[in-house]
Short mmCIF file of C-alpha atoms in Angstrom, two decimals:
data_model
loop_
_atom_site.label_atom_id
_atom_site.label_comp_id
_atom_site.label_asym_id
_atom_site.label_seq_id
_atom_site.Cartn_x
_atom_site.Cartn_y
_atom_site.Cartn_z
CA MET A 1 -29.10 -74.34 5.51
CA THR A 2 -27.86 -71.02 5.22
CA VAL A 3 -27.27 -68.44 8.08
CA ARG A 4 -29.75 -65.71 6.55
CA GLY A 5 -32.36 -64.85 9.12
CA GLN A 6 -30.89 -66.65 12.07
CA PHE A 7 -29.67 -63.54 13.77
CA PRO A 8 -31.06 -59.93 14.20
CA PHE A 9 -29.93 -57.23 11.99
CA THR A 10 -26.68 -55.88 13.41
CA VAL A 11 -25.89 -52.08 13.83
CA ILE A 12 -21.89 -51.72 13.80
CA GLY A 13 -20.66 -48.50 15.07
CA HIS A 14 -18.45 -47.19 12.09
CA ARG A 15 -15.12 -45.48 13.40
CA GLY A 16 -16.57 -45.72 16.64
CA CYS A 17 -19.64 -43.47 16.01
CA ALA A 18 -18.13 -41.02 13.55
CA GLY A 19 -21.23 -39.18 12.46
CA VAL A 20 -21.92 -38.23 16.26
CA GLU A 21 -18.42 -37.97 18.08
CA PRO A 22 -14.84 -37.84 16.59
CA GLU A 23 -13.93 -40.82 14.70
CA ASN A 24 -11.73 -43.55 15.93
CA THR A 25 -11.59 -42.07 19.68
CA LEU A 26 -12.41 -43.61 22.90
CA ARG A 27 -15.12 -41.08 23.31
CA GLY A 28 -16.64 -42.09 20.15
CA VAL A 29 -16.16 -45.83 20.90
CA HIS A 30 -17.66 -45.25 24.53
CA ARG A 31 -20.72 -43.53 22.92
CA ALA A 32 -21.46 -46.45 20.35
CA ILE A 33 -21.50 -48.97 23.39
CA ASP A 34 -23.80 -46.51 25.14
CA MET A 35 -26.10 -46.58 22.17
CA GLY A 36 -26.40 -50.13 22.17
CA CYS A 37 -24.02 -51.29 19.20
CA PRO A 38 -23.05 -54.86 19.67
CA MET A 39 -19.98 -54.34 17.44
CA VAL A 40 -17.81 -51.09 16.86
CA GLU A 41 -15.19 -50.90 14.26
CA ILE A 42 -12.16 -49.15 14.57
CA ASP A 43 -8.90 -48.70 11.99
CA VAL A 44 -5.35 -49.37 12.98
CA HIS A 45 -1.87 -48.45 11.82
CA VAL A 46 1.57 -49.57 13.11
CA LEU A 47 3.83 -46.84 14.62
CA ASP A 48 6.97 -47.40 16.49
CA GLY A 49 5.76 -50.95 17.21
CA ARG A 50 2.72 -49.80 18.51
CA LEU A 51 -0.81 -50.04 17.24
CA ILE A 52 -2.67 -46.64 17.11
CA VAL A 53 -6.47 -46.03 16.22
CA ILE A 54 -6.75 -43.88 13.09
CA HIS A 55 -8.18 -44.19 9.47
CA ASP A 56 -5.89 -42.32 7.52
CA GLY A 57 -2.18 -42.23 6.70
CA LYS A 58 -1.97 -38.51 7.25
CA VAL A 59 -3.31 -36.80 10.64
CA ASP A 60 -4.77 -33.69 8.60
CA ARG A 61 -8.30 -34.73 8.31
CA THR A 62 -8.89 -36.02 11.91
CA THR A 63 -6.52 -34.15 14.10
CA ASP A 64 -5.19 -30.60 14.54
CA GLY A 65 -1.63 -31.62 13.01
CA ARG A 66 -0.53 -31.99 9.65
CA GLY A 67 1.57 -34.55 7.88
CA VAL A 68 1.88 -38.35 7.42
CA LEU A 69 2.08 -40.86 10.52
CA GLU A 70 5.62 -41.92 9.67
CA LYS A 71 6.98 -38.33 10.42
CA PHE A 72 5.59 -38.42 14.04
CA LYS A 73 7.13 -40.01 16.99
CA LEU A 74 4.69 -41.60 19.35
CA GLU A 75 4.80 -38.94 21.80
CA GLU A 76 4.08 -36.16 19.30
CA LEU A 77 1.33 -38.15 17.84
CA ARG A 78 -0.24 -38.28 21.27
CA LYS A 79 -0.32 -34.64 21.91
CA LEU A 80 -2.25 -34.06 18.93
CA ASP A 81 -6.10 -33.12 19.41
CA ALA A 82 -8.13 -35.87 17.66
CA GLY A 83 -11.40 -33.71 18.36
CA LEU A 84 -13.16 -32.59 21.44
CA GLY A 85 -9.61 -33.05 23.27
CA GLU A 86 -9.45 -36.63 22.71
CA LYS A 87 -6.20 -38.07 21.94
CA ILE A 88 -5.16 -40.76 19.12
CA PRO A 89 -5.80 -44.20 20.98
CA TYR A 90 -3.75 -47.23 21.38
CA LEU A 91 -5.51 -50.23 20.30
CA GLU A 92 -5.03 -51.73 23.70
CA GLU A 93 -6.90 -48.81 25.08
CA VAL A 94 -9.98 -49.69 22.88
CA LEU A 95 -9.69 -53.46 23.81
CA GLU A 96 -9.89 -52.67 27.42
CA MET A 97 -13.21 -50.16 26.74
CA CYS A 98 -14.84 -52.97 24.67
CA ALA A 99 -14.29 -55.85 26.83
CA GLY A 100 -17.34 -57.71 27.97
CA LYS A 101 -19.51 -54.96 26.13
CA CYS A 102 -19.35 -55.27 22.45
CA GLN A 103 -17.38 -56.98 19.76
CA LEU A 104 -14.54 -54.93 18.14
CA ASN A 105 -13.88 -55.05 14.60
CA ILE A 106 -10.32 -54.06 13.74
CA GLU A 107 -9.54 -53.10 10.52
CA LEU A 108 -6.08 -53.23 9.18
CA LYS A 109 -4.88 -49.98 7.45
CA GLY A 110 -1.25 -49.57 7.80
CA LYS A 111 1.68 -52.17 6.64
CA GLY A 112 2.76 -54.48 9.36
CA SER A 113 -0.69 -54.07 11.05
CA ALA A 114 -1.49 -57.91 10.81
CA GLU A 115 1.41 -59.15 12.38
CA ALA A 116 1.17 -56.57 15.16
CA VAL A 117 -2.55 -57.04 15.81
CA VAL A 118 -2.25 -60.81 16.31
CA GLU A 119 0.85 -59.98 18.66
CA VAL A 120 -1.12 -57.84 20.82
CA LEU A 121 -4.23 -60.11 20.87
CA GLU A 122 -2.06 -63.02 21.99
CA ARG A 123 -0.86 -61.02 24.80
CA TRP A 124 -4.21 -59.83 25.50
CA GLY A 125 -5.98 -63.09 25.97
CA PRO A 126 -9.57 -63.91 24.86
CA VAL A 127 -11.14 -61.32 23.51
CA HIS A 128 -14.37 -60.66 21.35
CA VAL A 129 -12.88 -59.28 18.28
CA VAL A 130 -12.91 -59.75 14.27
CA ILE A 131 -10.05 -58.58 11.95
CA SER A 132 -11.03 -56.87 8.57
CA SER A 133 -9.15 -55.43 5.58
CA PHE A 134 -9.40 -54.64 2.08
CA GLU A 135 -5.86 -56.11 1.72
CA TRP A 136 -6.60 -59.79 1.42
CA ASP A 137 -3.08 -60.81 1.86
CA TRP A 138 -2.85 -59.15 5.02
CA LEU A 139 -5.67 -61.14 6.07
CA GLU A 140 -3.91 -64.20 4.75
CA THR A 141 -1.04 -63.28 7.11
CA VAL A 142 -3.63 -63.19 10.15
CA ARG A 143 -5.04 -66.61 9.28
CA LYS A 144 -1.38 -68.07 9.12
CA LEU A 145 -0.62 -66.65 12.55
CA ASP A 146 -3.67 -67.70 14.20
CA GLU A 147 -6.03 -70.56 13.23
CA VAL A 148 -8.91 -69.27 15.03
CA LEU A 149 -9.67 -65.45 14.94
CA ASP A 150 -12.59 -64.00 13.30
CA ILE A 151 -11.94 -62.63 9.86
CA SER A 152 -13.94 -60.30 7.35
CA VAL A 153 -13.40 -59.83 3.84
CA LEU A 154 -13.75 -56.24 2.73
CA VAL A 155 -14.59 -55.66 -1.00
CA SER A 156 -15.25 -52.41 -2.85
CA LYS A 157 -15.63 -53.23 -6.53
CA ALA A 158 -18.31 -55.04 -8.08
CA TYR A 159 -15.86 -57.10 -10.28
CA LEU A 160 -14.19 -58.19 -7.29
CA LEU A 161 -17.36 -59.55 -5.53
CA ASP A 162 -17.17 -63.31 -6.56
CA ALA A 163 -13.32 -63.39 -5.96
CA ALA A 164 -14.32 -61.87 -2.38
CA ILE A 165 -16.47 -64.92 -1.45
CA LEU A 166 -13.77 -67.49 -2.50
CA GLN A 167 -11.19 -65.40 -0.60
CA ALA A 168 -13.59 -65.46 2.52
CA LYS A 169 -14.01 -69.45 2.25
CA LYS A 170 -10.33 -69.89 1.82
CA LEU A 171 -9.72 -68.01 5.22
CA ARG A 172 -12.67 -69.45 6.75
CA ALA A 173 -14.15 -65.76 7.13
CA VAL A 174 -17.30 -65.24 9.21
CA SER A 175 -18.55 -62.63 6.73
CA VAL A 176 -17.75 -60.67 3.52
CA ASN A 177 -18.59 -56.76 3.83
CA PRO A 178 -19.23 -55.07 0.64
CA SER A 179 -19.85 -51.38 0.01
CA LEU A 180 -23.48 -50.34 -0.34
CA LYS A 181 -23.17 -49.35 -3.87
CA ILE A 182 -22.42 -52.93 -4.83
CA LEU A 183 -24.48 -54.57 -2.65
CA SER A 184 -27.30 -57.02 -4.15
CA GLU A 185 -29.71 -59.76 -2.94
CA ALA A 186 -28.12 -61.94 -5.60
CA PHE A 187 -24.60 -61.31 -3.66
CA CYS A 188 -26.07 -61.59 -0.13
CA ASP A 189 -27.65 -65.48 -1.34
CA LYS A 190 -24.19 -66.22 -2.44
CA VAL A 191 -22.55 -65.61 0.64
CA HIS A 192 -25.14 -66.92 2.88
CA ALA A 193 -25.10 -70.14 0.64
CA GLN A 194 -21.73 -70.56 2.13
CA ASP A 195 -22.63 -70.17 5.87
CA MET A 196 -21.43 -66.60 5.99
CA LEU A 197 -22.75 -63.35 7.05
CA VAL A 198 -23.05 -59.88 5.01
CA TYR A 199 -22.08 -56.49 6.65
CA THR A 200 -22.48 -53.77 4.41
CA TYR A 201 -20.95 -50.06 4.73
CA THR A 202 -21.71 -47.45 5.22
CA VAL A 203 -25.43 -46.59 6.30
CA LYS A 204 -25.56 -42.76 6.74
CA GLU A 205 -29.39 -42.32 5.44
CA GLN A 206 -32.68 -44.10 5.76
CA LYS A 207 -32.77 -45.13 2.22
CA HIS A 208 -29.43 -47.11 2.81
CA LEU A 209 -30.68 -48.83 5.76
CA LYS A 210 -34.00 -50.01 3.25
CA HIS A 211 -31.50 -51.11 0.63
CA ALA A 212 -29.46 -53.06 2.95
CA GLN A 213 -32.55 -54.68 4.46
CA ALA A 214 -34.22 -55.27 1.23
CA CYS A 215 -30.88 -57.19 -0.10
CA GLY A 216 -31.14 -59.46 2.87
CA ALA A 217 -27.66 -58.00 4.51
CA ASP A 218 -27.35 -59.11 8.12
CA GLY A 219 -26.21 -55.94 9.45
CA CYS A 220 -24.42 -52.59 8.63
CA PHE A 221 -21.75 -50.33 9.43
CA ALA A 222 -23.23 -47.07 10.55
CA ASP A 223 -21.92 -43.28 11.15
CA PHE A 224 -25.29 -42.72 13.23
CA PRO A 225 -25.85 -46.13 14.95
CA ASP A 226 -28.43 -44.27 17.33
CA ALA A 227 -30.48 -43.29 14.28
CA VAL A 228 -30.30 -46.87 12.73
CA LEU A 229 -31.02 -48.47 15.98
CA LYS A 230 -34.03 -46.27 16.49
CA GLU A 231 -35.19 -47.04 12.96
CA LEU A 232 -34.88 -50.75 13.68
CA ARG A 233 -37.06 -50.63 16.96
#
């Protein structure tokens, strides 16, 4: 028996809700929760021993600053405007916002983030999270440090799809998350046969949603989760 069809289609707020609010901000996460997303995804890097919520290794695209993260001190980084007056959040701030409201998908982006995330979650106590990454060795680190944390394997290249399934099985992952560009019904069937889920990224248009559903995906990451949720009603 596979997991396919056991759950409703899951809409995951991508970087909070990146198409509606400034990405990876508390404002964006709050908005995604208000929209009704059962899961919200963010990205984390480590700076000065703290986990900060930002996608890129540079601040140029998402803030009013310029330069690579390592050039900043924490207090300097926190003074930057991440959009509409928002600060770059700490992971703990997002955990607090999501507690009891939605599952948090934490994507590992920076070196050392695997160890740092596990440490924070150990201090935080029981929380509804899943750890994801394209860096599969980082996910192996997470699994070595914690036997029970939910893990998702990300994959962006078609030639790595079968390897991603094998890696996910090895890690006892809950899902394999491929790009829409490489998503297929055959892939979804393979993942479901291993009792894992498929969450695809990133749905930005109606045709993307239709493709994800036609292939048998269990959910999607969405920049405009409100539009996707409306389409599903």
